[in-house]
Amino acid sequence: MTDSVPEPTGSYDLAVIGAGSAGLAGAVTACELGLSVALLDSSPQPGGQFYRHPAPALGAVRPEALHHDWSAFSDLRRRLSASDIAHLTGHHVWSVAREADGSWSVHAVTGADGTAERPVRVRARALLLATGAYERQLPFPGWTLPGVVGAGGAQAMLKSGLVLPGRRVVVAGSGPLLLAVASSLAAAGARVPAVVEASGYARYARRPRVLLTNPRKAAEALVHSAALLRHRVRVRLRSAVTEVHGTDRVEAVTVTRLDRDWRPARGAGRRIDCDALAVGHGLVPQIELATSLGCATRVLPDRTLGLALDDLQETSVRGLWAAGEAGGVGGAELARTEGELAGRAVAARLRGGRGAGAGRTAGLRRRRDRMRAFADVMAAAHAPGPGWTAWLDDTTDVCRCEEVTAGRVREAVADLGARDARTVKLLTRAGMGWCQGRMCGTAVACLAARDGRGEPPAERRPFAVPVSLATLAALDETTAPGTAQNNAP
Amino acid sequence: MARTPADLVGAQPDPPFEITFDGRPVVVLPGQTVAAALWGAGILAWRTTRGGGRPRGAFCGIGQCFDCLATVNGVPGRRACLVPAQPGDVITTQEGHGHDRLGA
Ligand code: FES
């Protein structure tokens, strides 16, 4: 295993993008089956978002205290260190291209935040995208105030930096992540006065078979619920934070009851004092590298887009596989299963080893299908209801980067005839800032669709990460076949 | 019950060091990002928006939202949630944009 390889990166059988559960499982599986593998990841350490953990200098003796299933990760990490996988840390992949001979070129910028300006190119015969997901956010009055942070963000900062956004932290939004976030914040010493969940849990109960065949998932939820009880955290279902109070930072939130469509009930909400709010409404697959290559997508039960994959995790583009949240959000265990499945499929394709391990592959497929079914139930149960747009007032910022208000988006829709997110974007600049619509994409699509149920556009962002003009210029010089890149401008 | 995140994981960090934020000292545990160091000191905002001049800090915590852009040692537009803090770093509030280094 090589860390932060500075030198010519060369050519591999398989390049894996993302070192979370799916990417790690795919990389070690393929390598153990005899392929040469490069594993590119933006973080300094493997693990992805789920297994994010403190840097070695923080000397965490019990990193597993903030995690579920740490042993599954330790196992993958051990297999990674025992392998000769080129683990390229601090590599932010911004584009992937197909070469004339059918191989892939993966372009990355390096450094902690991608500003080291050393462009790198890795070539590979096959590609596995394990790029994970980011958090879906829905705006509400006050959500740009300091102290309002993503639920996943609070979790990430806690896991890697051992810090909290405040002492009294309300956790709100929708989805099973909220329970995990609340229980880890409480375990780490925060007071969590409430978990505010916009959905009910009734929809799970309507699919008892799926629940019964996924006992580990049900057990996970119980573990979190028990932790919340122990820390005296109150869970409020069918409610939302509809306003944040404070001038320079969070001082309190208003929690309002919702109807089944997430429309706030009339009358006053309940005010809860706090100094931070951790909020998130589920996760969105991160698929722009794949969509820029023309991969087919599918609409998931919560109306986000995931990659359409075949039975062995291959996308609609031959030679390009995907695993984990990129194909739909379903958790670390599913990601691991899909990663292994993809690793085996790539090895079978490249080495022609048909038949070998067929029993194992069949078992993995069954497990994947079972967990995918659960993921679908989960996504449907927490899909944003159309009534959430009633949380907004006209002055609420929808696009955080460009400070575009709900009023201006509504104007573009009502007065200027915009019918989709793309037109709203052109008329208002919503989604044209630094984050390229990752934070406001869902909200803008819903507002444009008028009924609050817009489908997010299959956004083809020009670049998966921001790239300096100097890097783009240098790219011209890097296209000679087989040359790995190290000529910083 | 753990009182702090460091207690929870039994952290035994290397010796702390200092950086400054708008001139005032901030104590950092080695291995923390700039954003984590600032949160650790109770600082939640370190840039102002271009339009309304409103305060912002870390939001997504994973390099996606760009709300955490800070000026680090004179260089604007660094994502504080990704950049590791180094001894003696000078962090200043980023006013308005830091567009110059970004091509996208
Ligand atoms: S907090 Fe979102 S990019 Fe740093």
XYZ file of C-alpha atoms and ligand atoms in Angstrom:
597
model
C 0.000 0.000 0.000
C 1.294 3.448 -0.890
C 0.081 6.659 0.655
C -0.039 9.973 -1.225
C 1.902 8.653 -4.200
C 3.684 11.683 -5.609
C 5.162 10.066 -8.677
C 3.898 8.814 -12.036
C 0.724 7.005 -11.323
C 0.729 4.670 -14.291
C -1.792 2.212 -15.571
C -3.991 -0.267 -13.707
C -6.549 -2.952 -14.379
C -9.052 -1.155 -12.152
C -9.371 2.363 -10.783
C -11.751 2.762 -7.846
C -13.022 6.242 -7.016
C -13.930 6.616 -3.355
C -12.477 4.771 -0.340
C -15.652 4.328 1.694
C -17.312 1.002 2.394
C -18.167 0.251 -1.243
C -14.869 1.396 -2.732
C -12.740 -0.380 -0.139
C -14.636 -3.639 -0.555
C -14.414 -3.397 -4.342
C -10.717 -2.557 -4.326
C -9.572 -5.292 -1.945
C -11.776 -7.904 -3.625
C -10.440 -7.119 -7.102
C -6.867 -6.988 -5.853
C -7.193 -10.332 -4.046
C -8.497 -11.781 -7.306
C -5.286 -10.715 -9.041
C -6.030 -7.290 -10.548
C -3.777 -4.261 -10.219
C -5.830 -1.575 -8.504
C -5.608 2.174 -7.860
C -7.899 3.543 -5.144
C -8.424 7.306 -5.380
C -9.968 9.240 -2.522
C -10.086 12.870 -1.456
C -9.581 12.148 2.255
C -6.270 11.530 3.963
C -7.651 8.316 5.474
C -9.835 5.489 4.147
C -13.375 4.967 5.446
C -15.567 7.430 3.559
C -18.203 9.392 5.457
C -19.543 6.460 7.466
C -16.175 5.355 8.844
C -14.721 8.838 9.128
C -12.414 8.882 12.109
C -9.889 11.169 13.801
C -6.459 11.800 12.284
C -3.714 9.700 13.922
C -2.305 12.775 15.717
C -5.518 12.994 17.760
C -4.585 9.670 19.346
C -8.106 8.215 19.621
C -7.788 5.022 21.659
C -11.430 4.040 21.060
C -12.445 5.394 17.626
C -15.113 2.686 17.536
C -17.028 4.556 20.268
C -18.420 6.783 17.512
C -19.241 3.961 15.121
C -21.376 0.983 14.325
C -19.783 -2.113 12.928
C -16.232 -0.866 13.338
C -14.919 -4.426 12.944
C -16.175 -4.535 9.353
C -14.085 -1.466 8.633
C -11.019 -2.755 10.509
C -11.179 -5.862 8.352
C -11.281 -3.860 5.115
C -8.487 -1.589 6.324
C -6.315 -4.573 7.232
C -6.854 -6.092 3.794
C -5.996 -2.740 2.202
C -2.690 -2.503 4.091
C -1.838 -6.103 3.239
C -2.450 -5.466 -0.467
C -0.391 -3.681 -3.077
C -3.275 -1.387 -3.968
C -2.066 2.116 -4.860
C -4.075 4.091 -2.308
C -3.997 7.644 -3.649
C -5.137 9.869 -0.770
C -5.886 13.578 -1.188
C -6.922 12.951 -4.808
C -10.035 14.882 -5.797
C -11.320 13.329 -9.011
C -12.898 15.958 -11.210
C -13.286 14.210 -14.507
C -13.165 10.818 -16.159
C -12.686 10.273 -19.872
C -12.708 7.312 -22.200
C -9.639 6.976 -24.391
C -9.626 5.815 -28.009
C -8.413 2.335 -26.989
C -11.363 1.887 -24.615
C -9.414 2.450 -21.414
C -10.293 5.134 -18.865
C -8.410 8.239 -17.796
C -9.179 9.533 -14.339
C -8.188 13.144 -13.720
C -7.642 14.394 -10.181
C -6.327 17.429 -8.377
C -4.425 16.878 -5.181
C -4.114 18.297 -1.694
C -6.417 18.453 1.313
C -8.904 20.685 -0.513
C -7.713 20.083 -4.064
C -5.678 23.275 -4.310
C -2.205 21.726 -4.446
C -2.470 22.137 -8.215
C -0.630 18.979 -9.086
C -2.819 17.450 -11.769
C -2.740 13.674 -11.784
C -3.961 11.213 -14.349
C -4.524 7.540 -13.662
C -5.288 5.109 -16.483
C -7.273 1.930 -16.018
C -9.031 -0.761 -18.048
C -12.096 -0.700 -15.799
C -13.593 1.819 -13.438
C -15.588 1.465 -10.230
C -17.419 4.549 -8.972
C -18.001 4.479 -5.233
C -18.605 8.172 -4.770
C -21.265 7.946 -2.067
C -23.826 10.609 -1.322
C -24.245 14.032 0.144
C -26.973 15.408 2.342
C -30.283 16.654 0.987
C -31.233 20.023 2.452
C -34.574 21.779 2.438
C -34.540 25.489 3.307
C -36.584 27.212 6.046
C -36.437 30.668 7.619
C -33.143 31.108 9.441
C -31.323 28.091 8.020
C -28.334 30.194 6.942
C -27.622 31.381 10.476
C -24.299 30.220 11.981
C -25.049 27.301 14.279
C -27.332 25.662 11.743
C -25.261 22.804 10.341
C -25.941 19.708 8.312
C -26.842 16.679 10.435
C -24.286 14.707 8.453
C -21.934 17.668 8.796
C -22.206 17.681 12.578
C -21.557 13.929 12.522
C -18.560 14.329 10.193
C -16.984 17.100 12.280
C -17.505 15.052 15.424
C -16.048 11.849 13.972
C -12.971 13.468 12.447
C -12.335 16.558 14.564
C -13.863 15.585 17.933
C -15.834 18.832 18.103
C -19.476 19.837 18.540
C -21.296 22.833 17.025
C -22.814 23.746 20.392
C -23.833 22.481 23.816
C -27.575 22.191 23.201
C -28.166 20.787 19.741
C -31.590 20.144 18.214
C -31.480 17.479 15.486
C -34.100 17.829 12.750
C -35.107 16.798 9.238
C -35.978 13.344 8.060
C -34.416 9.912 7.743
C -32.708 7.305 9.875
C -29.457 9.277 9.935
C -31.060 11.666 12.436
C -31.226 8.982 15.129
C -27.593 8.052 14.586
C -26.507 11.695 14.682
C -28.515 12.454 17.817
C -27.193 9.431 19.661
C -23.575 10.215 18.826
C -23.918 13.915 19.711
C -25.456 12.927 23.048
C -22.796 10.282 23.695
C -20.132 12.927 23.037
C -21.558 15.230 25.698
C -24.043 17.468 23.881
C -27.538 18.028 25.261
C -30.038 17.068 22.581
C -33.391 18.579 23.613
C -35.230 17.014 20.666
C -35.015 14.977 17.489
C -37.560 16.402 15.061
C -38.600 14.017 12.281
C -40.929 15.202 9.513
C -42.213 11.718 8.649
C -43.952 9.160 10.774
C -42.705 5.601 11.029
C -46.009 4.082 9.930
C -44.818 3.399 6.401
C -42.209 0.935 7.637
C -44.891 -1.038 9.412
C -46.743 -1.485 6.151
C -43.878 -3.576 4.789
C -43.373 -6.175 7.542
C -41.689 -8.717 5.258
C -38.954 -6.324 4.290
C -38.395 -5.490 7.950
C -38.287 -9.120 9.012
C -35.744 -10.033 6.367
C -33.456 -7.176 7.465
C -33.130 -7.818 11.194
C -29.759 -6.041 11.427
C -31.317 -2.786 10.255
C -34.131 -3.071 12.752
C -31.597 -3.821 15.492
C -29.595 -0.740 14.539
C -32.663 1.448 14.944
C -33.304 -0.111 18.349
C -29.750 0.557 19.487
C -30.114 4.222 18.560
C -33.543 4.488 20.164
C -32.228 2.958 23.372
C -29.347 5.416 23.399
C -31.766 8.290 22.905
C -33.928 7.079 25.780
C -30.876 6.824 27.982
C -29.919 10.409 27.153
C -33.554 11.500 27.613
C -33.815 12.739 24.038
C -37.376 13.380 22.958
C -38.276 12.245 19.430
C -41.025 14.333 17.814
C -42.528 12.692 14.738
C -44.442 14.547 12.011
C -42.855 17.830 13.015
C -40.309 20.203 11.540
C -38.173 23.133 12.539
C -39.928 25.917 10.653
C -37.922 28.830 11.989
C -34.553 29.527 13.564
C -34.193 32.439 15.973
C -31.086 34.499 16.636
C -29.193 37.413 15.128
C -25.604 36.308 14.674
C -26.080 32.714 15.706
C -28.727 30.214 16.736
C -30.564 30.952 19.995
C -33.724 28.875 19.601
C -35.874 27.091 17.043
C -39.603 26.824 16.455
C -40.909 23.292 16.003
C -44.262 22.928 14.237
C -46.543 19.905 13.754
C -46.939 18.747 10.164
C -49.733 16.995 8.340
C -49.044 13.885 6.239
C -47.876 16.068 3.360
C -45.422 17.956 5.569
C -47.647 21.071 5.568
C -47.318 22.952 8.880
C -50.377 22.950 11.131
C -51.888 26.347 11.850
C -51.188 28.019 15.142
C -48.064 28.594 17.142
C -45.250 26.117 17.191
C -43.205 25.153 20.193
C -40.052 27.131 20.908
C -36.989 25.171 21.967
C -33.871 26.948 23.232
C -30.632 25.662 21.751
C -27.327 26.969 20.439
C -27.118 24.753 17.369
C -29.370 22.920 14.948
C -28.198 19.860 13.016
C -30.498 19.381 10.046
C -30.783 17.081 7.039
C -33.492 15.488 4.924
C -31.892 12.314 3.712
C -29.062 11.726 1.272
C -28.605 12.290 -2.442
C -26.471 9.941 -4.543
C -23.398 11.652 -5.918
C -23.385 10.657 -9.560
C -22.111 13.519 -11.661
C -18.977 11.724 -12.868
C -21.210 8.951 -14.200
C -23.892 11.179 -15.719
C -21.240 13.203 -17.502
C -20.267 9.918 -19.209
C -23.873 9.312 -20.220
C -24.726 6.605 -17.646
C -28.438 5.859 -17.350
C -30.107 6.852 -14.080
C -33.236 5.704 -12.269
C -35.645 7.653 -10.075
C -35.462 6.329 -6.519
C -38.511 6.034 -4.258
C -37.700 9.418 -2.676
C -37.425 11.011 -6.163
C -33.662 11.450 -6.055
C -31.685 10.016 -8.948
C -29.366 7.055 -8.612
C -27.400 5.181 -11.242
C -29.213 2.415 -13.097
C -27.146 -0.729 -12.571
C -27.323 -4.280 -13.840
C -27.330 -7.375 -11.698
C -23.538 -7.238 -11.284
C -23.324 -3.485 -10.572
C -22.297 -2.400 -14.068
C -23.704 0.919 -15.311
C -25.230 1.315 -18.755
C -21.733 2.256 -19.972
C -19.646 -0.858 -20.533
C -16.562 -1.110 -18.344
C -17.919 1.329 -15.767
C -19.215 -0.141 -12.511
C -20.757 1.544 -9.468
C -21.386 0.448 -5.904
C -22.834 1.886 -2.721
C -24.874 5.067 -2.416
C -24.272 6.137 -6.034
C -26.903 3.552 -6.961
C -29.279 4.556 -4.149
C -28.789 5.214 -0.466
C -28.821 2.045 1.620
C -26.090 2.140 4.255
C -22.623 0.740 4.838
C -23.435 -2.961 4.819
C -25.205 -2.753 1.468
C -22.337 -0.648 0.125
C -19.833 -3.284 1.211
C -21.846 -6.057 -0.421
C -22.152 -4.145 -3.679
C -18.473 -3.266 -3.631
C -17.473 -6.905 -3.329
C -19.943 -7.873 -6.034
C -18.532 -5.238 -8.383
C -14.936 -6.246 -7.585
C -15.709 -9.853 -8.474
C -17.551 -8.846 -11.642
C -14.656 -6.698 -12.840
C -12.173 -9.495 -12.150
C -14.360 -11.982 -14.034
C -14.598 -9.612 -17.014
C -10.895 -8.786 -17.181
C -9.545 -12.246 -16.400
C -12.288 -14.289 -17.979
C -12.517 -16.402 -14.815
C -16.124 -17.362 -15.303
C -17.574 -19.807 -12.827
C -14.981 -19.215 -10.117
C -16.742 -18.222 -6.902
C -20.165 -18.416 -8.532
C -21.725 -19.522 -5.247
C -20.285 -16.540 -3.385
C -21.512 -14.187 -6.110
C -25.023 -15.604 -5.948
C -25.043 -15.156 -2.166
C -23.890 -11.563 -2.477
C -26.621 -10.864 -5.006
C -29.294 -12.222 -2.702
C -28.024 -10.103 0.185
C -27.883 -7.040 -2.021
C -31.447 -7.524 -3.240
C -32.722 -7.982 0.298
C -30.980 -4.832 1.561
C -31.973 -2.830 -1.534
C -35.602 -3.669 -0.786
C -35.170 -2.251 2.696
C -33.417 0.843 1.317
C -36.389 1.447 -0.976
C -38.851 1.243 1.917
C -36.681 3.645 3.887
C -36.394 6.122 1.016
C -40.155 6.094 0.449
C -40.887 6.524 4.158
C -38.782 9.677 4.414
C -39.394 11.239 0.985
C -40.096 14.956 1.393
C -43.824 15.663 1.387
C -45.028 18.330 -1.047
C -46.211 20.614 1.762
C -42.707 21.545 2.934
C -42.611 24.591 0.650
C -45.140 26.188 3.034
C -42.260 26.474 5.542
C -40.706 29.194 3.390
C -41.362 32.882 3.482
C -40.395 35.055 0.539
C -37.207 36.296 2.198
C -35.832 32.813 2.961
C -32.609 32.116 1.086
C -33.058 28.997 -1.019
C -29.632 29.058 -2.684
C -27.052 29.614 0.026
C -24.182 30.424 -2.345
C -25.888 33.035 -4.494
C -28.331 34.213 -1.803
C -31.373 33.693 -4.015
C -34.576 33.967 -1.992
C -37.724 31.883 -2.229
C -39.502 35.048 -3.372
C -37.242 35.384 -6.395
C -37.575 31.718 -7.294
C -41.382 31.972 -7.030
C -41.324 35.077 -9.185
C -39.356 33.221 -11.860
C -41.957 30.466 -11.771
C -45.141 32.557 -11.486
C -44.266 35.635 -13.539
C -41.578 34.461 -15.906
C -42.955 31.019 -16.666
C -40.061 28.855 -15.466
C -41.141 25.213 -15.229
C -37.954 23.422 -14.265
C -34.825 23.890 -12.198
C -32.681 24.658 -15.222
C -34.811 27.645 -16.250
C -35.038 28.921 -12.668
C -31.273 28.717 -12.511
C -30.828 30.788 -15.654
C -33.309 33.410 -14.453
C -32.156 33.705 -10.835
C -28.633 32.239 -10.556
C -29.956 29.719 -7.997
C -27.576 26.777 -8.161
C -24.875 28.636 -10.063
C -22.574 29.291 -7.127
C -19.698 27.322 -5.665
C -21.674 24.262 -4.670
C -23.273 24.008 -8.128
C -26.709 23.352 -6.703
C -25.772 20.510 -4.380
C -27.415 22.310 -1.453
C -30.400 23.905 -3.214
C -31.038 21.547 -6.148
C -33.913 19.636 -4.538
C -35.586 22.786 -3.235
C -35.376 24.622 -6.553
C -36.734 21.618 -8.453
C -39.685 21.357 -6.044
C -40.485 25.063 -6.275
C -40.248 24.968 -10.065
C -42.621 22.002 -10.237
C -45.175 24.032 -8.238
C -46.652 20.982 -6.534
C -43.595 20.617 -4.306
C -42.705 17.293 -5.891
C -40.171 18.182 -8.531
C -37.647 15.649 -9.628
C -34.086 16.817 -9.374
C -32.520 17.330 -12.763
C -29.868 14.834 -13.884
C -27.395 17.612 -13.369
C -24.344 17.466 -15.592
C -22.076 19.639 -13.585
C -19.130 20.713 -15.696
C -16.685 19.440 -13.082
C -17.128 17.144 -10.144
C -14.889 19.401 -8.055
C -13.763 22.977 -8.680
C -10.616 23.048 -10.734
C -8.311 25.993 -11.270
C -7.851 27.359 -14.767
C -4.161 26.505 -14.461
C -5.069 22.836 -14.020
C -7.313 22.905 -17.060
C -4.537 24.519 -19.078
C -2.043 21.903 -17.900
C -4.425 19.178 -19.014
C -3.593 19.860 -22.648
C -0.070 18.730 -21.971
C -1.145 15.562 -20.214
C -2.920 13.752 -22.982
C -0.033 11.723 -24.384
C -1.085 8.105 -23.813
C 0.427 6.312 -20.880
C 2.070 9.314 -19.275
C 1.144 9.792 -15.696
C 1.064 13.370 -14.776
C 3.292 15.410 -12.580
C 3.997 18.644 -14.395
C 2.570 21.295 -12.143
C 2.293 24.615 -13.930
C -21.198 9.356 30.376
C -18.579 11.166 28.296
C -18.433 14.904 28.852
C -16.520 15.679 25.656
C -15.946 13.974 22.313
C -12.269 13.551 23.227
C -13.245 11.651 26.416
C -15.584 9.447 24.436
C -12.863 8.111 22.135
C -10.140 8.222 24.804
C -8.117 10.743 22.795
C -4.482 11.115 23.745
C -3.472 13.779 21.251
C -0.003 15.077 20.490
C 0.685 18.439 22.220
C -1.720 21.228 21.165
C -0.568 24.261 19.200
C -1.894 27.708 18.340
C -3.260 29.392 15.276
C -4.900 32.800 15.098
C -8.351 33.751 13.917
C -8.718 37.460 13.120
C -5.784 38.085 15.420
C -6.929 36.124 18.438
C -5.262 32.891 19.473
C -7.078 29.575 18.982
C -5.808 26.333 20.498
C -5.744 23.373 18.095
C -5.384 19.664 18.685
C -3.041 18.205 16.058
C -5.016 16.474 13.334
C -7.944 18.895 13.437
C -9.020 20.816 10.360
C -9.238 24.602 10.454
C -13.034 24.312 10.790
C -12.781 21.829 13.667
C -10.280 24.057 15.446
C -12.640 27.042 15.131
C -15.668 25.020 16.307
C -13.538 23.827 19.213
C -13.068 27.477 20.193
C -16.804 28.165 19.873
C -16.366 30.086 16.590
C -19.067 29.210 14.059
C -18.668 31.955 11.439
C -15.569 32.952 9.465
C -16.765 34.427 6.237
C -19.371 36.936 5.087
C -21.519 36.526 2.008
C -21.011 38.566 -1.149
C -24.603 39.775 -1.383
C -25.890 40.412 2.108
C -22.632 40.400 4.056
C -24.109 37.688 6.274
C -21.927 35.502 8.506
C -21.314 31.864 7.491
C -19.170 28.958 8.609
C -19.090 25.185 8.138
C -22.372 23.599 7.048
C -21.887 20.251 5.272
C -18.573 19.430 6.938
C -17.438 17.288 3.997
C -16.303 19.675 1.282
C -19.567 19.931 -0.668
C -21.264 23.219 0.276
C -18.402 25.756 0.152
C -19.940 27.707 3.004
C -16.772 27.282 5.061
C -14.442 29.208 2.739
C -11.764 30.956 4.761
C -8.671 32.978 4.093
C -5.759 30.841 5.280
C -2.342 32.516 5.450
C -3.531 35.143 2.976
C -4.999 32.670 0.496
C -8.775 33.069 0.120
C -11.277 30.419 -0.838
C -9.845 27.493 1.165
C -12.393 24.975 2.388
C -11.798 25.088 6.136
C -13.543 21.747 6.699
C -10.885 19.991 4.589
C -7.690 21.943 5.303
C -5.693 20.631 8.277
C -4.637 23.359 10.714
C -0.866 23.885 10.976
C 1.002 25.573 13.833
C 1.028 29.346 13.358
C -1.664 29.441 10.664
C -3.225 32.853 10.262
C -6.943 32.540 9.554
C -8.905 35.651 8.667
C -12.574 36.210 7.968
C -13.170 36.033 4.260
C -15.243 39.014 3.164
C -17.290 38.588 0.016
C -15.788 36.384 -2.654
C -12.542 34.519 -3.042
C -13.210 33.662 -6.595
C -9.786 34.233 -8.041
C -8.469 30.713 -7.614
C -11.510 28.852 -8.840
C -12.018 28.135 -12.488
C -15.403 26.536 -12.051
S -18.466 22.897 5.360
Fe -19.257 22.483 3.406
S -17.499 22.680 2.178
Fe -16.701 22.918 4.151
